Short mmCIF file of C-alpha atoms in Angstrom, two decimals:
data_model
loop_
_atom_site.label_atom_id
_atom_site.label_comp_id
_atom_site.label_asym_id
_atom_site.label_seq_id
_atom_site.Cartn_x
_atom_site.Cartn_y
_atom_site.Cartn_z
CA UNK A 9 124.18 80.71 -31.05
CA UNK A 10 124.73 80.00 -27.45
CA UNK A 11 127.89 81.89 -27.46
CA UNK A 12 125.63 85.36 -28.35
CA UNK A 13 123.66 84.32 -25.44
CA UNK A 14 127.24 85.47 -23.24
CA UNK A 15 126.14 89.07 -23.45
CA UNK A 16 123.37 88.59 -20.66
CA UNK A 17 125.39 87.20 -17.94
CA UNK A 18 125.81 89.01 -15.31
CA UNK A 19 129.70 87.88 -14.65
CA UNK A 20 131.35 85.15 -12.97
CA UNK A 21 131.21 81.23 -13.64
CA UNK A 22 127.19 80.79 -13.96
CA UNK A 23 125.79 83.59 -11.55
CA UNK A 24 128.17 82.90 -8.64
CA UNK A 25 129.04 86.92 -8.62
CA UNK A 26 125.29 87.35 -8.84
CA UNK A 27 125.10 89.52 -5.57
CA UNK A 28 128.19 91.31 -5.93
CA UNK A 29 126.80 92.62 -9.27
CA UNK A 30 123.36 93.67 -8.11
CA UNK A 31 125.07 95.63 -5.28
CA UNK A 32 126.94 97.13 -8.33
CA UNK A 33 123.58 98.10 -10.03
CA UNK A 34 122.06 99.30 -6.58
CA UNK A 35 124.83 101.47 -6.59
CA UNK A 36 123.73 103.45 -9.84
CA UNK A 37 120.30 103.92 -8.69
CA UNK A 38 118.01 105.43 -6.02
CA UNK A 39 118.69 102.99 -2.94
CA UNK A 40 116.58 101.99 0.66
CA UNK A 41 118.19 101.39 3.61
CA UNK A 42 117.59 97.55 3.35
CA UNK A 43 115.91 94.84 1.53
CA UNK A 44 113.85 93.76 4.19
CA UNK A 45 111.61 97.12 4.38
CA UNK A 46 109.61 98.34 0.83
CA UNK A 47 109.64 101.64 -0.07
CA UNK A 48 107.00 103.46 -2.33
CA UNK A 49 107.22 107.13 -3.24
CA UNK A 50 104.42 108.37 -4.38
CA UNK A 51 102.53 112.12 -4.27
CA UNK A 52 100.59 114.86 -6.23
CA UNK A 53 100.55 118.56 -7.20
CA UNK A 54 97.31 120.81 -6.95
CA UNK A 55 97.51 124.44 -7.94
CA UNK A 56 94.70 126.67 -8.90
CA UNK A 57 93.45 130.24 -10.05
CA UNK A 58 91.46 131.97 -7.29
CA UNK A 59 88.82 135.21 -8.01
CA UNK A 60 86.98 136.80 -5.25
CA UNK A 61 84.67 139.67 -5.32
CA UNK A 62 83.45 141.96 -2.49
CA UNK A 63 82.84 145.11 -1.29
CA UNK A 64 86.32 146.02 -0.60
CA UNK A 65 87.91 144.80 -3.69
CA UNK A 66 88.39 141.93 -6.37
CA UNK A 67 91.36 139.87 -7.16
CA UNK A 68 92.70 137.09 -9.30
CA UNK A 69 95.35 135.39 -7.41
CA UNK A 70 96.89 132.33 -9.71
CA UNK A 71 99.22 129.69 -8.44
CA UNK A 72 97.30 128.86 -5.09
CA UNK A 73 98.32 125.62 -3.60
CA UNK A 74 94.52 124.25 -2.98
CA UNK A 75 94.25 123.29 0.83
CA UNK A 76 92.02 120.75 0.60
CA UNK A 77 94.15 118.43 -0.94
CA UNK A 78 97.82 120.45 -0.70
CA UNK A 79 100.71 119.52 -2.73
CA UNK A 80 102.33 116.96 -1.16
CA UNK A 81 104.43 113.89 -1.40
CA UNK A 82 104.99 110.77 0.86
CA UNK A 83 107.03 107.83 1.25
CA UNK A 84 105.88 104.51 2.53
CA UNK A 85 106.53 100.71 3.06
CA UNK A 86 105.75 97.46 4.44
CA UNK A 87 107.55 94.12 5.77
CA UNK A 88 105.88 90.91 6.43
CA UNK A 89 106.79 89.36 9.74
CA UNK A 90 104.44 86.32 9.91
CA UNK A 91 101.65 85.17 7.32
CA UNK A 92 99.11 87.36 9.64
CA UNK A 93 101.32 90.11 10.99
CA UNK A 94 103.28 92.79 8.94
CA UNK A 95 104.73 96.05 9.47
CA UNK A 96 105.15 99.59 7.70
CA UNK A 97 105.94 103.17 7.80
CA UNK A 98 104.48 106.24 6.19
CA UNK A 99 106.32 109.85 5.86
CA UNK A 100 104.46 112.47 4.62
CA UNK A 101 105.51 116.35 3.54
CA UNK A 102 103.38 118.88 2.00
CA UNK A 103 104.19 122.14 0.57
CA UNK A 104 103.24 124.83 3.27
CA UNK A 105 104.56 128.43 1.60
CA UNK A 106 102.00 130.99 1.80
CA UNK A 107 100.52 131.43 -1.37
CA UNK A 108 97.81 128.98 -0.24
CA UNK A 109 93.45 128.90 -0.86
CA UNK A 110 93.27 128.58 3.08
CA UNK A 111 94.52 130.72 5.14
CA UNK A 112 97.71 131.96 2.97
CA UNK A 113 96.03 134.59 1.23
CA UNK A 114 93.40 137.78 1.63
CA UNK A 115 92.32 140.80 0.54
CA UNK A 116 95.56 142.70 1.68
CA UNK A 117 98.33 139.55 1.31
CA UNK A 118 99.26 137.73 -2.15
CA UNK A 119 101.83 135.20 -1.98
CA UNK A 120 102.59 136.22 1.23
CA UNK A 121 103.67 139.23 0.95
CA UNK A 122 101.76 142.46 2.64
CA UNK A 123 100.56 145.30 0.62
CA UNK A 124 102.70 148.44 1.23
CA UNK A 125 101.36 151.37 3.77
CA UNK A 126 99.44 148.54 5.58
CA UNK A 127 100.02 146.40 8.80
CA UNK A 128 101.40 143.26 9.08
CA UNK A 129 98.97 140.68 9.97
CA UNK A 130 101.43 139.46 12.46
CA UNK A 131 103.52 142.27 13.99
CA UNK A 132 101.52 144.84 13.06
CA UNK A 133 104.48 147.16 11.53
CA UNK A 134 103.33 148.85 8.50
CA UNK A 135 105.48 148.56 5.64
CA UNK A 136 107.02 151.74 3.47
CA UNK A 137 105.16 152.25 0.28
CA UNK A 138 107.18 151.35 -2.84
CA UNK A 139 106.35 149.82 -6.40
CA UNK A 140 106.50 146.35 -5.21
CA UNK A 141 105.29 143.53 -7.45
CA UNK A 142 104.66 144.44 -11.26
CA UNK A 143 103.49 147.66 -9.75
CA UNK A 144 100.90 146.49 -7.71
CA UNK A 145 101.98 147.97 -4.32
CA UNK A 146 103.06 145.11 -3.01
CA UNK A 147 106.60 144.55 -0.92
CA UNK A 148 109.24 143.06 -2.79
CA UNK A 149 110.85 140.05 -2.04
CA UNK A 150 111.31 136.04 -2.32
CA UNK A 151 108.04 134.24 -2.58
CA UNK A 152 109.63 130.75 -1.88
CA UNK A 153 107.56 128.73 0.01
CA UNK A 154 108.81 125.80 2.64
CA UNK A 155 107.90 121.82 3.41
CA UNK A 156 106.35 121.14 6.48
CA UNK A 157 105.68 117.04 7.83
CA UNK A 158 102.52 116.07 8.06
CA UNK A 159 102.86 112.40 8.92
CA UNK A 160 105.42 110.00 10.35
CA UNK A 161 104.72 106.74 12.01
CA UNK A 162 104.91 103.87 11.96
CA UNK A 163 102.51 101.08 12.22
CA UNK A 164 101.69 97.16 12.69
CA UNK A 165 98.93 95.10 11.70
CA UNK A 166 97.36 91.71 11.87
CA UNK A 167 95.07 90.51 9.70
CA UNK A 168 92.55 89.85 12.23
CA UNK A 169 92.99 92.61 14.98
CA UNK A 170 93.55 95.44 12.77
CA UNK A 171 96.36 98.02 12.73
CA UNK A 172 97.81 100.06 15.66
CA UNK A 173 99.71 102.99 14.21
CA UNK A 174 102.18 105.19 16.24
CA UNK A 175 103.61 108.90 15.97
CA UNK A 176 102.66 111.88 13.52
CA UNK A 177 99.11 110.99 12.31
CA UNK A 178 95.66 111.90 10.57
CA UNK A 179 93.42 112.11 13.77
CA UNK A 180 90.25 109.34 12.92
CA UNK A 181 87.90 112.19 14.56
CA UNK A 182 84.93 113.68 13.04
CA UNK A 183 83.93 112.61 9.86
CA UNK A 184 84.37 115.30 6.67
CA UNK A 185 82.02 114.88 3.67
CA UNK A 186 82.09 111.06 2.27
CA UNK A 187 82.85 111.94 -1.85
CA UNK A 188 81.24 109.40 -3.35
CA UNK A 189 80.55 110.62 -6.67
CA UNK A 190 83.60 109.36 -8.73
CA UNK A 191 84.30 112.47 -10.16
CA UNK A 192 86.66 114.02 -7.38
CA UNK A 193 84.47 116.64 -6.54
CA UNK A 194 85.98 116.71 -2.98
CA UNK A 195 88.91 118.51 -4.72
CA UNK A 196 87.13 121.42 -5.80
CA UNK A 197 84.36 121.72 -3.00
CA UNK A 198 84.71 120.01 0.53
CA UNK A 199 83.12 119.93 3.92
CA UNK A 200 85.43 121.85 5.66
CA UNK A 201 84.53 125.14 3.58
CA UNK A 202 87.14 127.51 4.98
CA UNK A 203 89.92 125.44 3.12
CA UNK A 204 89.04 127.73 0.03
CA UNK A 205 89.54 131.54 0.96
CA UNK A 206 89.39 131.09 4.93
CA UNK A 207 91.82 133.86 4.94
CA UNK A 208 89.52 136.79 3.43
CA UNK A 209 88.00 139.09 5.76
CA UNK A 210 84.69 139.93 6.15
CA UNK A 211 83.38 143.48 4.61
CA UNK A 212 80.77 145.94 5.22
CA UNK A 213 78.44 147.13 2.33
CA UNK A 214 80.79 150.06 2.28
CA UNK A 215 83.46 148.42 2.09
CA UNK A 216 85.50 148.59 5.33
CA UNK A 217 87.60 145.21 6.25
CA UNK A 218 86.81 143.73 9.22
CA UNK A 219 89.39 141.83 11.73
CA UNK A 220 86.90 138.77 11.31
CA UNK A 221 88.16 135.89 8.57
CA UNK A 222 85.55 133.33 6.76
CA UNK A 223 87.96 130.73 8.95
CA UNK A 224 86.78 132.35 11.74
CA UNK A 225 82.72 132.26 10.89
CA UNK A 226 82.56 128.71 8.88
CA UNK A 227 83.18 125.57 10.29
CA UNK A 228 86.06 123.64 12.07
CA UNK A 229 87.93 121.28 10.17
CA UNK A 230 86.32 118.02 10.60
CA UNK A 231 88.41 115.20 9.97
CA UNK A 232 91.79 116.89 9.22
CA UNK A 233 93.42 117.02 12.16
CA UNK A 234 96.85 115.75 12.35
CA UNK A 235 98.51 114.96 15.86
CA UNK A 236 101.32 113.22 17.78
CA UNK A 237 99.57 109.93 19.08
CA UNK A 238 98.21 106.08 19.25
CA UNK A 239 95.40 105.58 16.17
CA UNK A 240 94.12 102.28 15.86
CA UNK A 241 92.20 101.41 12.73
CA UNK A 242 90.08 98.23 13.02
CA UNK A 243 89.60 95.59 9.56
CA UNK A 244 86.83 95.65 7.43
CA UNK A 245 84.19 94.32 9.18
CA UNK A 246 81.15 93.50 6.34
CA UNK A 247 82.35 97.16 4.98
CA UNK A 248 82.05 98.81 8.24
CA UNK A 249 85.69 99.97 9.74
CA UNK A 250 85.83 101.54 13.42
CA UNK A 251 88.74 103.88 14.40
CA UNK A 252 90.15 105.63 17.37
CA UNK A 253 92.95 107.87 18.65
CA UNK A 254 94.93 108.80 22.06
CA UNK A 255 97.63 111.94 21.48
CA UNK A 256 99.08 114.85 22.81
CA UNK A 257 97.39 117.05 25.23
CA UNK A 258 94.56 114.61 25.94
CA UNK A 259 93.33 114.70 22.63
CA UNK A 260 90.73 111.88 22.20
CA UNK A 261 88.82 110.47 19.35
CA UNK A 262 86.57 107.84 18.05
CA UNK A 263 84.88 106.73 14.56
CA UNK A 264 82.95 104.37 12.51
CA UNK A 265 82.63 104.51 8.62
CA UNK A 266 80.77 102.45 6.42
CA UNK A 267 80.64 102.10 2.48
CA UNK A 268 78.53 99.54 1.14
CA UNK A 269 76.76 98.68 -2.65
CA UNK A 270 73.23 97.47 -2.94
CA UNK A 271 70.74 96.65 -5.56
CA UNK A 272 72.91 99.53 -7.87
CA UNK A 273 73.48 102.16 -5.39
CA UNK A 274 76.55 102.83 -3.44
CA UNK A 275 76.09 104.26 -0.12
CA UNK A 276 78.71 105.40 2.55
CA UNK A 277 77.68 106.65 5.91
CA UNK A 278 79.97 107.94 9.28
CA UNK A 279 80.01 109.29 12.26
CA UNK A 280 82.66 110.79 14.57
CA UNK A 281 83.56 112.37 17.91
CA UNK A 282 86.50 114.09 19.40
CA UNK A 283 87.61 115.39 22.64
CA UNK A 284 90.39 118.08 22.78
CA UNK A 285 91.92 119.64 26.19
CA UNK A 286 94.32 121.75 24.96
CA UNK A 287 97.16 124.56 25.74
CA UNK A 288 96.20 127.72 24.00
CA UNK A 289 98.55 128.64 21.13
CA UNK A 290 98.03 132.47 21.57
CA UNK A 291 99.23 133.21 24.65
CA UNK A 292 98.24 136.87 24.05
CA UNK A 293 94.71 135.67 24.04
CA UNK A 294 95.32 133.44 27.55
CA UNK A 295 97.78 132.70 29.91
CA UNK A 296 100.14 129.54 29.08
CA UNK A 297 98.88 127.52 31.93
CA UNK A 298 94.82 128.04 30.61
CA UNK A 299 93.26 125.27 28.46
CA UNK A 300 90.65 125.04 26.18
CA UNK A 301 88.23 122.41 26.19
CA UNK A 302 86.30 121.41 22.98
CA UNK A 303 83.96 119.00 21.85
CA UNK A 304 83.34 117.84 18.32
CA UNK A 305 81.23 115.84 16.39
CA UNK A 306 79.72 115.44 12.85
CA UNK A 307 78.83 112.91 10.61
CA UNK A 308 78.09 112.15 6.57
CA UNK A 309 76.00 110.36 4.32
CA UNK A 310 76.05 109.72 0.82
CA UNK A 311 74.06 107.38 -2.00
CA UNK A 312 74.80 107.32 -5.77
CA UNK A 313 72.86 105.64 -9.01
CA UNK A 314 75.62 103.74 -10.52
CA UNK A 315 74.00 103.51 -13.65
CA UNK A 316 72.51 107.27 -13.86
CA UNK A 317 75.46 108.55 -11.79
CA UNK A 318 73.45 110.90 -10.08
CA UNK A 319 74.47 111.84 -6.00
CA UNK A 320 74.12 113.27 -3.39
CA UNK A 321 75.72 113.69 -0.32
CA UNK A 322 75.69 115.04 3.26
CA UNK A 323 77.48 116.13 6.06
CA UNK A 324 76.36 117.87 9.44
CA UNK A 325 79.36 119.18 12.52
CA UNK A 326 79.29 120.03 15.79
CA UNK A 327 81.66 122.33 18.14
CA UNK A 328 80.77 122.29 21.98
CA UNK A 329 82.58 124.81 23.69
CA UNK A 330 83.46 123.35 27.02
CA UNK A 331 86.12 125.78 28.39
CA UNK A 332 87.19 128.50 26.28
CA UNK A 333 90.31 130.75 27.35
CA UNK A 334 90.40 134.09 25.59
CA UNK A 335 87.31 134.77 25.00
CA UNK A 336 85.49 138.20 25.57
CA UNK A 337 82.06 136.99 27.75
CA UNK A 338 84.63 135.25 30.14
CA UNK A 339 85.09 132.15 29.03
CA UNK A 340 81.25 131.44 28.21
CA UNK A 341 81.07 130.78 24.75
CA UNK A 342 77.69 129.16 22.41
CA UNK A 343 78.02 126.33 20.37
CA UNK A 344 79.07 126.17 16.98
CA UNK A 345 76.90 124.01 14.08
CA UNK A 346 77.03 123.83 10.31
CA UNK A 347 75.42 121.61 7.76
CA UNK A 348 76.00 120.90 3.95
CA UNK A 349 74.61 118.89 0.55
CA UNK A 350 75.90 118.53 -2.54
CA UNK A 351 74.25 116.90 -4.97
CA UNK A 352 74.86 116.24 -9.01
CA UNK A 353 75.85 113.82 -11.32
CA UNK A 354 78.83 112.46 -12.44
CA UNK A 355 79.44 109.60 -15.72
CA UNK A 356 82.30 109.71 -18.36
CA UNK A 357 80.52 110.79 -21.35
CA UNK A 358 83.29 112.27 -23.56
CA UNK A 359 86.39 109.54 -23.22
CA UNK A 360 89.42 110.93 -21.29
CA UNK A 361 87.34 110.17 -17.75
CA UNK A 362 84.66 110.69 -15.29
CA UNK A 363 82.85 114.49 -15.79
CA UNK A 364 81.20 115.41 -12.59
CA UNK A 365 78.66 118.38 -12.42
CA UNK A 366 76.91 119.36 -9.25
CA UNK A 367 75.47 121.92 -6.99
CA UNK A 368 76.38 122.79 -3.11
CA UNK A 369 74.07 124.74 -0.72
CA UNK A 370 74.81 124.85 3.02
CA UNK A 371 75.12 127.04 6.52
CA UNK A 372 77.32 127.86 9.45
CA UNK A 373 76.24 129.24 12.64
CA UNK A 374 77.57 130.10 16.26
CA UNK A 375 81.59 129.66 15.39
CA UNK A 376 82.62 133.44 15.71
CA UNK A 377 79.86 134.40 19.13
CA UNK A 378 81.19 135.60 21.97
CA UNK A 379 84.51 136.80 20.52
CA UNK A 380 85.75 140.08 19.52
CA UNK A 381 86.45 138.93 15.92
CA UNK A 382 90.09 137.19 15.14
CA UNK A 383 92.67 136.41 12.73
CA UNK A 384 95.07 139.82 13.40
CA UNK A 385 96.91 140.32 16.55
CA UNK A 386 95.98 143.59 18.46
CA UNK A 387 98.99 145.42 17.48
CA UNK A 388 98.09 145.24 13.86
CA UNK A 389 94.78 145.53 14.15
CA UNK A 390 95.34 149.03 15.82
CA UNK A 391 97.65 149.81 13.24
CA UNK A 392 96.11 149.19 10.14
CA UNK A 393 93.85 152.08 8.89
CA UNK A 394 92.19 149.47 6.69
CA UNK A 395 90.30 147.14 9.59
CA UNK A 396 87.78 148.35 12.21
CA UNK A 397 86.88 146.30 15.28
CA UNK A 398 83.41 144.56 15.41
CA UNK A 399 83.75 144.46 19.06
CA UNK A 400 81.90 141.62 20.77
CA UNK A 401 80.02 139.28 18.09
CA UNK A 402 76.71 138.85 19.62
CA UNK A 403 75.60 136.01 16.86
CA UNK A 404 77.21 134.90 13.54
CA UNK A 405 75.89 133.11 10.60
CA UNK A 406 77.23 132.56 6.99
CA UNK A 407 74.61 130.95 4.36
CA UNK A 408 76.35 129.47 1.36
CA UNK A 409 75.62 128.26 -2.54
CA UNK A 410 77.21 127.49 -5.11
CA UNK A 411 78.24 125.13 -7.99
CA UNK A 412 80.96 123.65 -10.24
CA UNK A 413 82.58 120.55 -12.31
CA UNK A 414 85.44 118.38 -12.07
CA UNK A 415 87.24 116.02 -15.19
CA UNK A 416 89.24 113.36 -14.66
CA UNK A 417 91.58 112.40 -16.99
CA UNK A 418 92.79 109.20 -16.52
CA UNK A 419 95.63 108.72 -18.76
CA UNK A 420 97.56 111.10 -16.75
CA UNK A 421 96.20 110.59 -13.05
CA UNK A 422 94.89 113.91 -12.81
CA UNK A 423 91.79 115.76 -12.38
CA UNK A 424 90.32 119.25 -13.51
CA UNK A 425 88.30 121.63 -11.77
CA UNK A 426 86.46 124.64 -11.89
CA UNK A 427 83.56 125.75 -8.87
CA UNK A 428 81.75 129.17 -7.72
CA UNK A 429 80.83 129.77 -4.21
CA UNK A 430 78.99 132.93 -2.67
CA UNK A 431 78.67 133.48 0.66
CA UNK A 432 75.87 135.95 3.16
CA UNK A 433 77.37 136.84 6.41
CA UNK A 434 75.31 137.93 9.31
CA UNK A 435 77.31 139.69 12.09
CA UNK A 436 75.74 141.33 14.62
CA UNK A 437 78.02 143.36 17.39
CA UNK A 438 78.45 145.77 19.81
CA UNK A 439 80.73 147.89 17.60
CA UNK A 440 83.86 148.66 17.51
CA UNK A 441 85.56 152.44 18.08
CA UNK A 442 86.57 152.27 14.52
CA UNK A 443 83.85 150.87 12.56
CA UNK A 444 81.06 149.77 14.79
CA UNK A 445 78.83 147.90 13.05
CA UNK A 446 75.16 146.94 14.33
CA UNK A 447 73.17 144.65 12.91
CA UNK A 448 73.09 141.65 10.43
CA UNK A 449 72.77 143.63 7.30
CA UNK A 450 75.77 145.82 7.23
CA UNK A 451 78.08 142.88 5.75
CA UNK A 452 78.77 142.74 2.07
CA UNK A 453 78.18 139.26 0.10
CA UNK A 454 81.34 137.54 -1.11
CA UNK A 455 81.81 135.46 -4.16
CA UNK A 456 85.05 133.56 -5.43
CA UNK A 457 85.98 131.31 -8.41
CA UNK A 458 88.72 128.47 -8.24
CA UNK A 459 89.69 126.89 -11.02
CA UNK A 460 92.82 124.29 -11.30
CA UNK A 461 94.11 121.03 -11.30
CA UNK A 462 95.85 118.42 -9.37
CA UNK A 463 97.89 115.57 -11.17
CA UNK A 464 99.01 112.72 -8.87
CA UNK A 465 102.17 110.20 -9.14
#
């Protein structure tokens, strides 16, 4: 009857109440600031299982957050201002405790925490032995990690002109491998290598730690800078988009990317350069008022068979050492390069999504000479019993294989993964008072295992 139909009005004589009451339901619920402005919340969650293996020792470390895509979660929105013009924010944080695959964790640190009767990495006091964590020697105490921002700007675009974006941003720099294989294999096995167990140190056959990381000897992160700055992103032109970026302390930056399909083959291709003139962090390594002056620039290229699914893909960097503060051969220091491919095949054959399957092989060379190693301050490297001093690197090389799967599952936005990497360093060096070490052959191979998984909402 028309009088049952009573029980869906909202109030009032025929809707006139109508924006009293949706204030009323606002009220019970998550609320913006305005209803001018949309707001989208939207982020992920990627943990993993690490094992390494070297000389020195081997570890399981589980509950890693996996820096190359860290947990993270972001808030964003748009408003349209004419039918070609429109405007938007984005407002990113990302979970940045210490238990990370990057830099968070090495042979001597789980979780953050430093194993007792050693030096701390960073002030170099060495901790009183006691039982620690489930007996394992390690000091006691909260493993709570913390949120760090890694984007906020905002931005306006036109449909014609492109967008011009302004604040906290992803620097459109050198290009990082192009993933075009459908199976997420970026997640388990990236460019930028050192994002999975940077923070290990190198060891001798005999199994002495040295003060030099994998972060230090593999390549800079191409294409994941983030900066204070102008970016301006160009539209689609035919598939090909052009970027560049202005920021804080002269940072320049330029970019073209291109993705493309053709007579049943994708293919995605770019190239990048960037220009940094910056302030020092360390200023035990230089004096505040030094600068260092780098050049970068790599590029990528990728094809895949749609209908076989088979890939490959490519990427090549660059680092130009203009001006180096710090360094031991006074300021003179060689260029670093790296190259890597990764090739496999990726279809859904079993239902729940894509299964990817593929092999990596690659090499870094020239990061680490003319230094005296890195990644401990002098006060715990003199400290620690456990690390010797290479004294000045001379050259530096790492080769690198390895292989791996992903699985998406697509019912739950999320994606499996499991890869193997090994690694052959080459170090040669004056030596060191502690542990001198003299040619190429004294460093021990070094193999890890990730396995995880990162769900997105």
């Amino acid at each position: 009857s028309m009088g049952s139909a009573k029980a869906a009005d909202l109030g009032g004589d025929c809707c006139a109440d109508l924006e009293e009451r949706v204030a009323d339901l606002e009220a019970t619920t998550v609320r913006k600031g305005n209803r001018k402005v949309s707001l989208t919340l939207q982020g992920q969650v990627n943990k993993e299982i690490m094992w390494y293996k070297d000389a020195h020792s081997s570890k399981t470390y589980a509950g890693l957050d996996n820096g190359i895509s860290s947990s993270r979660f972001w808030l964003s929105g748009e408003a349209k201002i004419t039918s070609h013009v429109k405007a938007g924010f984005e407002f990113m944080i990302e979970w940045a405790g210490g238990a990370r695959s990057d830099v968070g964790s090495n042979q001597l640190n789980v979780y953050g925490q430093t194993k007792a009767g050693t030096a701390s990495l960073t002030t170099g006091v060495i901790s009183a032995p006691q039982l620690g964590v489930n007996g394992q020697g390690f000091v006691s105490g909260s493993t709570d990690g913390y949120l760090a921002v890694r984007t906020a700007n905002w931005w306006l675009e036109d449909k014609v002109m492109g967008r011009v974006t302004v604040g906290r941003v992803n620097v459109s720099g050198p290009v990082g491998m192009i993933d075009i294989s459908g199976g997420n294999v970026a997640v388990a096995s990236w460019s930028n290598l050192y994002l999975q167990g940077g923070g290990m140190y190198v060891a001798t056959k005999g199994g002495a730690l040295t003060t030099t990381r994998y972060a230090d000897l593999l390549a800079f992160c191409y294409g994941c800078n983030r900066d204070e700055g102008i970016r301006y992103d160009s539209v689609s032109i035919g598939g090909l988009l052009l970027q560049a970026f202005w920021g804080t302390q002269d940072r320049f930056s330029a970019s073209a990317r291109y993705a493309g399909e053709f007579a049943g083959l994708q293919f995605g291709a770019g190239i990048g350069w960037q220009m940094d003139n910056q302030q020092p962090l360390n200023v035990i390594d230089a004096a505040p008022s030094t600068r260092n002056t780098l050049e970068l620039w790599s590029g990528s290229v990728a094809l895949k068979h749609v209908s076989s699914g088979i890939f490959a893909q490519g990427t090549w960097g660059e680092t130009k050492y203009k001006v180096v503060a710090g360094v031991v051969n006074t300021g003179f220091k060689p260029d670093g390069r790296e190259w890597q491919v990764q090739a496999g095949i990726a279809k859904n054959w079993f239902g729940p999504g894509v299964t990817a399957l593929y092999g990596e092989f690659g090499r870094a060379w020239g990061y680490a000479d003319g230094t005296s190693g890195g990644g401990m301050n002098a006060v715990a490297a003199a400290n620690n019993p456990n690390f010797g001093s290479l004294g000045l690197i001379s050259n530096s090389s790492v080769s690198h294989y390895g292989a791996g799967m992903t699985q998406n599952i697509d019912a739950a936005a999320m994606t499996l993964y499991l890869s193997w990497r090994h690694y052959d360093t080459k170090l040669d060096s004056a030596g060191g008072a502690v542990n001198p070490i003299a040619n190429s052959g004294s460093m021990s191979g070094y193999d890890q295992v990730m396995g995880g998984g990162i769900i997105r909402f």
